[in-house]
Coordinates of N, CA and C in Angstrom, one line a residue:
Chain D
E112 N -8.9 35.3 259.6 CA -9.7 35.5 260.7 C -9.7 34.3 261.6
V113 N -9.1 34.6 262.8 CA -9.0 33.4 264.0 C -10.5 33.4 264.3
Q114 N -10.7 31.8 264.3 CA -11.9 31.2 264.7 C -11.7 30.1 265.6
L115 N -12.5 30.1 266.8 CA -12.4 29.1 267.7 C -13.8 28.6 268.0
L116 N -14.1 27.3 267.8 CA -15.5 26.8 268.0 C -15.5 25.6 268.9
E117 N -16.1 25.9 270.2 CA -16.3 24.8 270.9 C -17.5 24.0 270.7
S118 N -17.6 22.7 271.1 CA -18.8 22.0 271.1 C -18.7 20.9 272.2
G119 N -19.5 20.1 272.2 CA -19.6 18.9 273.1 C -20.3 19.2 274.5
G120 N -20.8 20.4 274.9 CA -21.4 20.4 276.1 C -22.7 19.9 276.2
G121 N -23.2 19.9 277.5 CA -24.6 19.2 277.5 C -24.7 19.0 278.9
L122 N -25.6 18.2 279.3 CA -26.1 17.9 280.6 C -25.5 16.5 281.0
V123 N -24.9 16.4 282.0 CA -24.2 15.0 282.5 C -24.4 14.9 284.0
Q124 N -24.5 13.7 284.4 CA -24.7 13.5 285.9 C -23.5 13.5 286.8
P125 N -23.5 13.8 287.9 CA -22.4 13.8 288.8 C -21.7 12.6 288.7
G126 N -20.3 12.7 288.5 CA -19.5 11.4 288.4 C -19.3 10.9 286.9
G127 N -19.9 11.6 286.0 CA -20.0 11.4 284.7 C -18.8 12.0 284.0
S128 N -18.8 11.7 282.6 CA -17.7 12.3 281.7 C -18.1 12.8 280.6
L129 N -17.2 13.9 280.1 CA -17.7 14.8 278.8 C -16.4 15.1 278.2
R130 N -16.4 15.1 276.9 CA -15.2 15.7 276.1 C -15.6 16.7 275.3
L131 N -14.9 17.9 275.5 CA -15.0 19.1 274.7 C -14.0 19.1 273.7
P132 N -14.6 19.3 272.3 CA -13.3 19.8 271.2 C -13.5 21.2 271.0
C133 N -12.6 21.8 270.5 CA -12.5 23.1 270.2 C -11.8 23.2 268.7
A134 N -12.6 23.5 267.8 CA -11.9 23.6 266.4 C -11.3 24.9 266.2
A135 N -10.0 25.0 265.5 CA -9.6 26.2 265.3 C -9.3 26.6 263.9
S136 N -9.2 27.9 263.7 CA -9.2 28.0 262.2 C -8.4 29.5 262.1
G137 N -7.9 29.7 260.8 CA -7.5 31.2 260.7 C -6.0 31.6 261.3
F138 N -5.4 30.6 261.8 CA -3.7 30.6 262.3 C -3.2 29.3 262.3
T139 N -1.8 29.4 262.4 CA -1.1 28.3 262.3 C -1.2 27.5 263.8
F140 N -2.1 26.6 263.9 CA -2.6 26.1 265.2 C -1.4 25.5 266.1
S141 N -0.5 24.9 265.4 CA 0.5 24.2 266.2 C 1.6 25.1 266.6
S142 N 1.5 26.5 266.3 CA 2.5 27.4 266.7 C 2.2 28.2 268.0
Y143 N 0.9 27.9 268.6 CA 0.3 28.3 269.5 C -0.1 27.5 270.8
A144 N 0.2 28.0 272.0 CA -0.4 27.4 273.2 C -1.8 27.6 273.1
M145 N -2.5 26.7 273.9 CA -4.0 26.9 274.0 C -4.6 26.9 275.4
S146 N -5.6 27.4 275.7 CA -6.0 27.2 277.1 C -7.5 27.0 277.2
W147 N -8.0 26.4 278.2 CA -9.4 26.4 278.5 C -9.8 27.2 279.9
V148 N -10.7 28.0 279.8 CA -11.2 28.9 280.9 C -12.7 28.7 281.1
R149 N -13.1 28.6 282.2 CA -14.6 28.4 282.4 C -15.4 29.5 283.1
Q150 N -16.6 29.8 283.1 CA -17.3 30.6 283.8 C -18.5 30.1 284.3
A151 N -18.7 30.0 285.4 CA -19.9 29.4 286.3 C -21.0 30.4 286.0
P152 N -22.2 30.1 286.0 CA -23.4 30.9 285.8 C -23.4 32.0 286.6
G153 N -23.3 33.2 286.2 CA -23.6 34.4 287.0 C -22.0 34.7 287.7
K154 N -21.1 34.0 287.4 CA -19.8 34.2 288.2 C -18.7 34.8 287.2
G155 N -17.5 34.8 287.8 CA -16.4 35.3 287.0 C -15.6 34.1 286.2
L156 N -14.4 34.6 285.5 CA -13.6 33.6 284.8 C -12.6 32.8 285.6
E157 N -12.5 31.7 285.2 CA -11.5 30.6 286.0 C -10.7 30.0 285.1
W158 N -9.3 30.1 284.9 CA -8.4 29.4 284.2 C -8.6 27.9 284.6
V159 N -8.5 27.0 283.7 CA -8.7 25.6 284.0 C -7.4 24.8 283.7
S160 N -7.0 25.0 282.2 CA -6.0 24.2 281.8 C -5.3 24.7 280.6
A161 N -4.0 24.4 280.3 CA -3.4 25.0 279.1 C -2.4 23.8 278.6
I162 N -2.0 24.1 277.1 CA -1.3 23.1 276.7 C -0.2 23.9 275.6
S163 N 1.0 23.4 275.6 CA 1.9 24.1 274.6 C 1.6 23.7 273.2
G164 N 2.1 24.4 272.2 CA 1.9 24.3 270.9 C 2.3 22.8 270.4
S165 N 3.2 22.4 270.7 CA 3.6 20.9 270.4 C 2.8 19.7 271.2
G166 N 2.1 20.3 272.3 CA 1.2 19.4 273.1 C 2.2 18.6 274.0
G167 N 3.5 18.9 274.1 CA 4.3 18.2 274.9 C 4.3 18.8 276.5
S168 N 3.6 19.9 276.6 CA 3.7 20.3 278.0 C 2.1 20.7 278.3
T169 N 1.6 20.1 279.6 CA 0.4 20.7 279.9 C 0.4 21.1 281.4
Y170 N -0.8 22.0 281.5 CA -0.8 22.5 283.0 C -2.2 22.5 283.3
Y171 N -2.4 22.4 284.6 CA -3.8 22.4 285.1 C -3.9 23.2 286.4
A172 N -5.3 23.8 286.6 CA -5.7 24.4 287.9 C -5.7 23.1 289.1
D173 N -5.5 23.5 290.2 CA -5.4 22.4 291.3 C -6.8 21.9 291.2
F174 N -7.9 22.5 291.0 CA -9.1 22.0 291.2 C -9.6 20.9 290.1
V175 N -8.9 20.8 289.1 CA -9.2 19.6 288.0 C -8.1 18.7 287.9
K176 N -7.0 19.0 288.6 CA -5.9 17.9 288.5 C -6.3 16.4 288.9
G177 N -5.9 15.6 288.0 CA -6.5 14.2 288.1 C -7.8 13.7 287.6
R178 N -8.6 15.0 287.1 CA -9.9 14.6 286.8 C -10.0 15.2 285.2
F179 N -9.3 16.2 284.9 CA -9.4 16.7 283.5 C -8.1 16.4 282.9
T180 N -8.3 16.3 281.5 CA -7.0 16.2 280.7 C -7.2 16.9 279.5
I181 N -6.0 17.9 279.3 CA -6.1 18.7 277.9 C -5.3 17.8 276.9
S182 N -5.7 18.1 275.5 CA -4.7 17.4 274.5 C -5.1 18.1 273.2
R183 N -4.2 18.1 272.3 CA -4.6 18.5 271.0 C -4.2 17.5 269.9
D184 N -4.9 17.9 268.7 CA -4.3 17.0 267.5 C -4.1 18.2 266.5
N185 N -2.9 18.4 266.4 CA -2.3 19.5 265.5 C -2.8 19.2 263.9
S186 N -3.0 17.8 263.6 CA -3.3 17.5 262.3 C -4.6 17.9 262.1
K187 N -5.5 18.0 263.0 CA -6.9 18.3 262.8 C -7.1 19.9 263.3
N188 N -6.1 20.5 263.8 CA -6.4 21.8 264.2 C -7.5 21.9 265.4
T189 N -7.4 20.9 266.4 CA -8.4 20.8 267.3 C -7.7 20.7 268.6
L190 N -8.3 21.3 269.6 CA -8.1 21.3 271.1 C -9.1 20.4 271.9
Y191 N -8.9 19.6 272.8 CA -9.8 18.8 273.5 C -9.6 19.2 275.1
L192 N -10.8 18.9 275.8 CA -10.6 18.8 277.3 C -11.5 17.6 277.7
Q193 N -10.8 16.6 278.1 CA -11.4 15.5 278.5 C -11.8 15.7 280.2
M194 N -13.1 15.6 280.5 CA -13.5 15.8 281.9 C -14.1 14.6 282.6
N195 N -13.5 14.1 283.5 CA -14.0 13.0 284.2 C -14.3 13.2 285.5
S196 N -15.2 12.2 286.2 CA -15.4 12.5 287.6 C -16.3 13.9 287.8
L197 N -16.9 14.2 287.2 CA -17.5 15.7 287.2 C -18.4 15.9 288.3
R198 N -18.3 17.1 288.6 CA -18.9 17.5 290.1 C -20.0 18.6 289.6
T199 N -20.8 18.9 290.5 CA -21.8 20.0 290.2 C -21.3 21.3 290.2
E200 N -20.2 21.3 291.0 CA -19.4 22.8 290.8 C -18.5 22.8 289.5
D201 N -18.6 21.9 288.7 CA -17.9 22.0 287.6 C -18.8 22.7 286.2
T202 N -20.2 22.9 286.8 CA -21.2 23.6 285.9 C -20.6 24.7 285.5
A203 N -20.5 25.1 284.2 CA -20.0 26.3 283.7 C -19.9 26.4 282.1
V204 N -19.8 27.6 281.6 CA -19.5 27.6 280.3 C -18.1 27.6 280.0
Y205 N -17.4 26.7 279.3 CA -16.2 26.4 279.1 C -15.7 27.1 277.8
Y206 N -14.8 27.9 277.8 CA -14.0 28.6 276.7 C -12.8 28.0 276.3
C207 N -12.5 27.8 275.0 CA -11.1 27.7 274.7 C -10.5 29.0 274.0
A208 N -9.3 29.3 274.3 CA -8.8 30.5 273.9 C -7.2 30.2 273.6
K209 N -6.9 31.1 272.5 CA -5.4 31.1 272.2 C -4.5 31.9 272.9
D210 N -3.4 31.4 273.1 CA -2.3 32.1 273.7 C -1.3 32.8 272.8
P211 N -0.8 33.9 273.0 CA 0.1 34.6 272.0 C 1.4 33.9 271.7
T212 N 1.8 32.9 272.4 CA 3.0 32.1 272.1 C 2.8 30.8 272.0
R213 N 4.0 30.0 271.7 CA 4.0 28.6 271.6 C 4.1 27.9 272.9
G214 N 4.8 28.3 273.5 CA 5.0 27.9 275.2 C 3.8 28.6 276.0
Y215 N 3.4 27.9 276.8 CA 2.4 28.3 277.8 C 3.1 29.2 278.9
S216 N 2.9 30.5 279.3 CA 3.3 31.3 280.3 C 2.5 31.9 281.2
G217 N 1.3 31.6 280.9 CA 0.3 32.3 281.6 C -0.1 33.8 281.4
S218 N 0.3 34.0 280.3 CA 0.1 35.4 279.7 C -1.4 35.4 279.1
Y219 N -1.4 36.5 278.4 CA -2.9 36.8 278.0 C -3.3 35.9 276.9
L220 N -4.9 36.0 276.7 CA -5.3 35.1 275.9 C -6.0 36.0 274.6
D221 N -5.5 36.0 273.6 CA -5.8 37.2 272.4 C -7.1 36.6 271.7
Y222 N -7.5 35.5 271.8 CA -8.6 35.0 271.0 C -9.4 34.0 271.9
W223 N -10.9 34.3 271.8 CA -11.5 33.2 272.6 C -12.8 32.9 271.7
G224 N -13.2 31.6 272.0 CA -14.3 30.9 271.3 C -15.6 31.4 272.0
Q225 N -16.7 31.0 271.5 CA -18.1 31.6 272.1 C -18.6 30.8 273.4
G226 N -17.8 29.6 273.6 CA -18.1 28.7 274.8 C -19.1 27.8 274.5
T227 N -19.0 26.8 275.5 CA -20.0 25.6 275.4 C -20.4 25.3 276.8
L228 N -21.8 25.1 277.1 CA -22.3 25.1 278.5 C -22.1 23.7 278.8
V229 N -21.6 23.3 280.2 CA -21.7 22.1 280.7 C -22.3 22.2 281.9
T230 N -23.6 21.3 282.1 CA -24.3 21.3 283.2 C -24.1 20.0 283.8
V231 N -23.6 19.9 285.1 CA -23.7 18.7 285.9 C -24.7 18.5 287.0
S232 N -25.4 17.7 286.9 CA -26.9 17.7 287.7 C -27.5 16.4 287.5
S233 N -28.0 15.9 288.8 CA -28.7 14.7 288.7 C -30.2 14.9 288.3
Chain U
Q31 N -13.7 33.5 296.3 CA -12.7 34.6 296.7 C -11.4 34.4 295.6
S32 N -11.5 35.6 294.6 CA -10.5 35.7 293.6 C -9.1 35.9 294.2
V33 N -8.1 35.6 293.5 CA -6.8 35.9 293.7 C -6.6 37.4 293.5
L34 N -7.0 38.0 292.6 CA -6.9 39.5 292.1 C -8.3 40.0 292.6
T35 N -8.2 41.2 293.2 CA -9.5 41.8 293.8 C -9.8 43.1 293.0
Q36 N -11.2 42.9 292.6 CA -11.7 43.9 291.7 C -13.0 44.5 292.4
P37 N -13.4 45.9 292.4 CA -14.6 46.3 292.8 C -15.8 45.7 292.0
P38 N -16.9 45.1 292.8 CA -17.8 44.5 292.0 C -18.6 45.4 290.9
S39 N -18.7 46.7 291.2 CA -19.4 47.4 290.2 C -18.7 49.0 290.3
V40 N -18.9 49.6 289.0 CA -18.5 51.0 289.1 C -19.6 51.6 288.0
S41 N -19.8 52.9 288.1 CA -20.7 53.5 287.1 C -20.3 55.0 286.7
G42 N -20.8 55.4 285.7 CA -20.5 56.8 285.3 C -21.3 57.1 284.3
A43 N -21.5 58.4 284.1 CA -22.5 59.1 283.0 C -21.6 59.2 281.8
P44 N -22.4 59.1 280.7 CA -21.8 59.3 279.4 C -20.8 60.4 279.1
G45 N -19.5 60.2 278.6 CA -18.6 61.3 278.6 C -17.5 61.4 279.8
Q46 N -18.2 60.7 280.9 CA -17.2 60.8 282.1 C -16.1 59.8 281.8
R47 N -15.1 59.7 283.0 CA -14.1 59.0 282.9 C -14.3 57.9 284.1
V48 N -14.0 56.7 284.0 CA -14.0 55.7 285.2 C -12.8 54.9 285.4
T49 N -12.5 54.4 286.4 CA -11.5 53.5 286.8 C -11.9 52.3 287.3
I50 N -11.1 51.2 287.0 CA -11.2 49.8 287.7 C -9.9 49.4 288.2
S51 N -10.0 49.2 289.4 CA -8.7 48.9 290.2 C -8.6 47.3 290.1
C52 N -7.4 46.7 290.3 CA -7.2 45.2 290.3 C -6.0 45.1 291.3
T53 N -6.3 44.4 292.5 CA -5.3 44.5 293.4 C -4.9 43.0 293.6
G54 N -3.5 42.9 293.6 CA -3.0 41.5 293.7 C -2.0 41.3 295.0
S55 N -1.1 40.7 294.9 CA 0.0 40.3 296.1 C 1.2 39.9 295.4
S56 N 2.2 39.8 296.3 CA 3.6 39.5 296.1 C 3.9 38.4 295.2
S57 N 2.9 37.4 295.1 CA 3.0 36.2 294.3 C 2.6 36.4 292.8
N58 N 2.0 37.4 292.6 CA 1.3 37.8 291.1 C 1.8 39.1 290.7
I59 N 0.8 40.2 290.9 CA 1.2 41.5 290.2 C 2.5 42.0 290.7
G60 N 2.7 41.7 292.2 CA 3.7 42.2 292.8 C 5.1 41.7 292.5
A61 N 5.1 40.5 292.1 CA 6.1 39.5 291.5 C 6.7 40.1 290.0
G62 N 5.9 41.0 289.6 CA 6.3 41.5 288.4 C 5.6 40.9 287.1
H63 N 4.6 40.1 287.4 CA 4.0 39.4 286.2 C 3.0 40.5 285.6
D64 N 2.9 40.4 284.5 CA 2.2 41.4 283.7 C 0.4 41.2 283.9
V65 N 0.0 42.4 283.7 CA -1.6 42.5 283.9 C -2.4 42.7 282.7
H66 N -3.3 41.8 282.2 CA -4.0 42.1 281.2 C -5.6 42.4 281.6
W67 N -6.4 42.9 280.6 CA -8.0 43.2 280.8 C -8.7 42.7 279.7
Y68 N -9.8 42.2 280.1 CA -10.8 41.8 279.1 C -12.1 42.5 279.4
Q69 N -12.9 42.7 278.2 CA -14.3 43.1 278.3 C -15.2 42.0 277.9
Q70 N -16.0 41.9 278.7 CA -17.2 40.9 278.4 C -18.6 41.4 278.4
L71 N -19.0 41.6 277.0 CA -20.3 42.4 276.7 C -21.4 41.2 277.2
P72 N -22.5 41.8 277.6 CA -23.6 40.8 277.9 C -23.9 39.7 276.9
G73 N -23.7 38.5 277.4 CA -24.0 37.3 276.6 C -23.1 36.9 275.7
T74 N -21.9 37.4 275.7 CA -20.9 37.2 274.6 C -19.7 36.7 275.5
A75 N -18.8 36.2 274.6 CA -17.3 35.7 275.1 C -16.5 36.8 275.5
P76 N -15.5 36.7 276.3 CA -14.7 37.7 276.8 C -13.9 38.0 275.7
K77 N -13.3 39.4 275.5 CA -12.5 40.0 274.6 C -11.2 40.6 275.0
L78 N -10.1 40.5 274.7 CA -8.9 40.9 275.1 C -9.0 42.5 274.7
L79 N -8.9 43.5 275.9 CA -8.8 44.9 275.9 C -7.7 45.5 275.9
I80 N -6.8 45.0 277.0 CA -5.5 45.5 277.2 C -4.5 44.4 277.6
Y81 N -3.2 44.4 277.0 CA -2.4 43.1 277.2 C -1.0 43.7 277.7
V82 N -0.3 43.1 278.4 CA 0.9 43.6 279.1 C 1.0 44.9 279.5
N83 N 0.1 45.0 280.7 CA -0.3 46.1 281.3 C -0.8 47.5 280.6
S84 N -0.3 47.8 279.4 CA -0.9 49.0 278.9 C -0.9 49.1 277.4
N85 N -1.0 47.8 276.8 CA -1.0 47.9 275.3 C -2.5 47.3 274.8
R86 N -3.0 48.2 273.7 CA -4.2 47.9 273.2 C -4.0 47.0 271.9
P87 N -4.7 46.1 271.7 CA -4.9 45.2 270.6 C -5.6 46.2 269.4
S88 N -5.1 45.8 268.1 CA -5.7 46.5 267.1 C -7.2 46.7 267.1
G89 N -7.9 47.8 267.1 CA -9.3 47.9 267.0 C -9.8 48.5 268.3
V90 N -9.1 48.2 269.3 CA -9.4 48.9 270.6 C -9.2 50.3 270.8
P91 N -10.2 51.2 271.0 CA -10.2 52.5 271.2 C -9.2 52.9 272.2
D92 N -8.7 54.3 271.9 CA -7.8 54.8 272.8 C -8.3 55.4 274.0
R93 N -9.5 55.3 274.3 CA -10.4 55.6 275.4 C -10.2 54.7 276.3
F94 N -9.6 53.4 276.1 CA -9.4 52.5 277.1 C -7.5 52.6 277.3
S95 N -7.4 52.4 278.6 CA -5.8 52.4 278.9 C -5.7 51.6 280.1
G96 N -4.4 51.1 280.3 CA -4.1 50.5 281.3 C -2.7 50.9 282.0
S97 N -2.6 50.6 283.4 CA -1.4 51.0 284.2 C -1.2 49.8 285.2
K98 N 0.0 49.9 285.7 CA 0.4 49.0 286.8 C 1.3 49.5 287.7
S99 N 1.2 49.5 288.9 CA 2.3 49.8 289.9 C 2.1 49.1 291.2
G100 N 3.5 48.4 291.6 CA 3.4 47.8 292.8 C 2.7 46.5 292.6
T101 N 1.7 46.2 293.5 CA 0.8 44.9 293.5 C -0.5 45.3 293.0
S102 N -0.7 46.6 292.3 CA -2.0 46.8 291.7 C -1.9 47.2 290.2
A103 N -3.1 47.2 289.6 CA -3.1 47.7 288.3 C -4.6 48.4 288.2
S104 N -4.7 49.3 287.0 CA -5.9 49.9 286.8 C -6.1 49.9 285.3
L105 N -7.5 50.0 285.1 CA -8.1 50.1 283.9 C -8.9 51.5 283.8
A106 N -8.5 52.4 283.0 CA -9.3 53.6 282.8 C -10.0 53.7 281.5
I107 N -11.4 54.3 281.6 CA -12.1 54.4 280.2 C -12.6 55.8 280.2
T108 N -12.1 56.7 279.4 CA -12.4 58.0 279.2 C -13.6 58.1 278.2
G109 N -14.3 59.4 278.2 CA -15.3 59.5 277.2 C -16.5 58.4 277.3
L110 N -16.7 58.1 278.4 CA -17.7 56.7 278.5 C -18.8 56.9 277.5
Q111 N -19.1 55.7 276.9 CA -20.3 55.5 275.9 C -21.1 54.3 276.5
A112 N -22.3 54.4 276.1 CA -23.4 53.3 276.6 C -22.8 52.0 276.0
E113 N -22.2 52.0 275.0 CA -21.7 50.4 274.4 C -20.5 50.0 275.4
D114 N -20.1 50.7 276.3 CA -18.9 50.2 277.3 C -19.6 49.3 278.2
E115 N -20.9 49.6 278.3 CA -21.4 48.9 279.5 C -21.2 47.3 279.2
A116 N -20.4 46.6 280.3 CA -19.9 45.3 280.1 C -19.2 44.9 281.5
D117 N -18.8 43.8 281.7 CA -18.0 43.2 282.7 C -16.6 43.3 282.3
Y118 N -15.7 43.6 283.2 CA -14.4 43.8 282.9 C -13.5 43.0 283.8
Y119 N -12.7 42.3 283.4 CA -11.8 41.3 284.2 C -10.1 41.6 284.0
C120 N -9.5 41.6 285.2 CA -8.1 41.7 285.0 C -7.6 40.2 285.2
Q121 N -6.4 40.1 284.6 CA -5.9 38.7 284.8 C -4.2 38.9 284.7
S122 N -3.6 38.0 285.6 CA -2.1 37.9 285.8 C -1.8 36.5 286.0
Y123 N -0.4 36.4 286.3 CA 0.1 35.0 286.6 C 0.4 34.9 288.1
D124 N 0.1 33.8 288.7 CA 0.6 33.7 290.0 C 1.7 32.5 290.1
S125 N 2.8 33.0 290.7 CA 4.0 32.1 290.7 C 3.6 31.0 291.8
R126 N 3.0 31.4 292.9 CA 2.9 30.2 294.1 C 1.8 29.3 293.5
L127 N 0.8 29.8 292.6 CA -0.3 28.8 292.2 C 0.2 28.0 291.0
S128 N 1.3 28.6 290.3 CA 1.6 28.2 289.0 C 0.4 28.3 288.0
A129 N -0.2 29.4 288.0 CA -1.5 29.4 287.4 C -1.9 30.8 286.9
A130 N -2.5 30.9 285.7 CA -3.3 32.4 285.4 C -4.2 32.5 286.4
V131 N -4.4 33.6 286.7 CA -5.4 34.0 287.8 C -6.1 35.4 287.3
F132 N -7.5 35.3 287.6 CA -8.3 36.5 287.1 C -8.9 37.2 288.4
G133 N -9.3 38.3 288.2 CA -10.0 39.2 289.1 C -11.5 38.6 289.1
G134 N -12.3 39.1 290.0 CA -13.6 38.8 290.3 C -14.5 39.3 289.3
G135 N -14.2 40.4 288.6 CA -14.7 41.1 287.4 C -15.4 42.4 288.1
T136 N -15.6 43.4 287.2 CA -16.3 44.6 287.7 C -17.3 44.8 286.6
Q137 N -18.7 45.1 287.2 CA -19.7 45.4 286.2 C -19.7 46.8 286.0
L138 N -19.6 47.6 284.7 CA -19.8 48.9 284.6 C -21.1 49.2 284.0
T139 N -21.7 50.2 284.7 CA -23.0 50.7 284.2 C -22.8 52.0 283.7
V140 N -23.3 52.3 282.6 CA -23.2 53.8 282.0 C -24.6 54.3 282.2
L141 N -24.8 55.3 283.1 CA -25.7 55.7 283.7 C -26.8 56.6 282.6

């Protein structure tokens, strides 16, 4: 059974940093691209970032470029999102999600974690 | 303002059929990129409902179906049930943005 478990969310001040891990199990982690998608309170879904199965290719939404960094440790079956220079508008539930292929192509996300809430506020 | 446009809400009585539209443009759906649909029950994570326009993952009832034409796509739900009450999101890929894009979501109410 595929399981994705995010953690690391919490309250952070504007300009601060946070690192979100996502622990994966139930599938061959290195064989699949992974994505982060966020959802602001009461709002819709917004794609944030993706990484290929090998970790050699990364992709970002324009609104996080230069501030967020996606990475993965295939030996630990863990995906990460390093978030720097956080803004109030980054407040959201952050979901990690599995892509159906090794290379990222903007395709569907077949499994999602339960999400972790990040609140950026002073 | 979402790249893909969905109606904010739809409703129907139990047993009825409802459809949810998803309108894009020449840089996403109209460019031939596939459309996918997700169901988000209250307080839970999104779940894949339809992939590559019209395919259902294992376990999704055949009451749910998807279609795509031109710059738009649709999700149809027949035999509406109370448990279908949820938010529904369409998703595609946008060549101009080089990013996956979502619709704003549609809240389905079962009357």
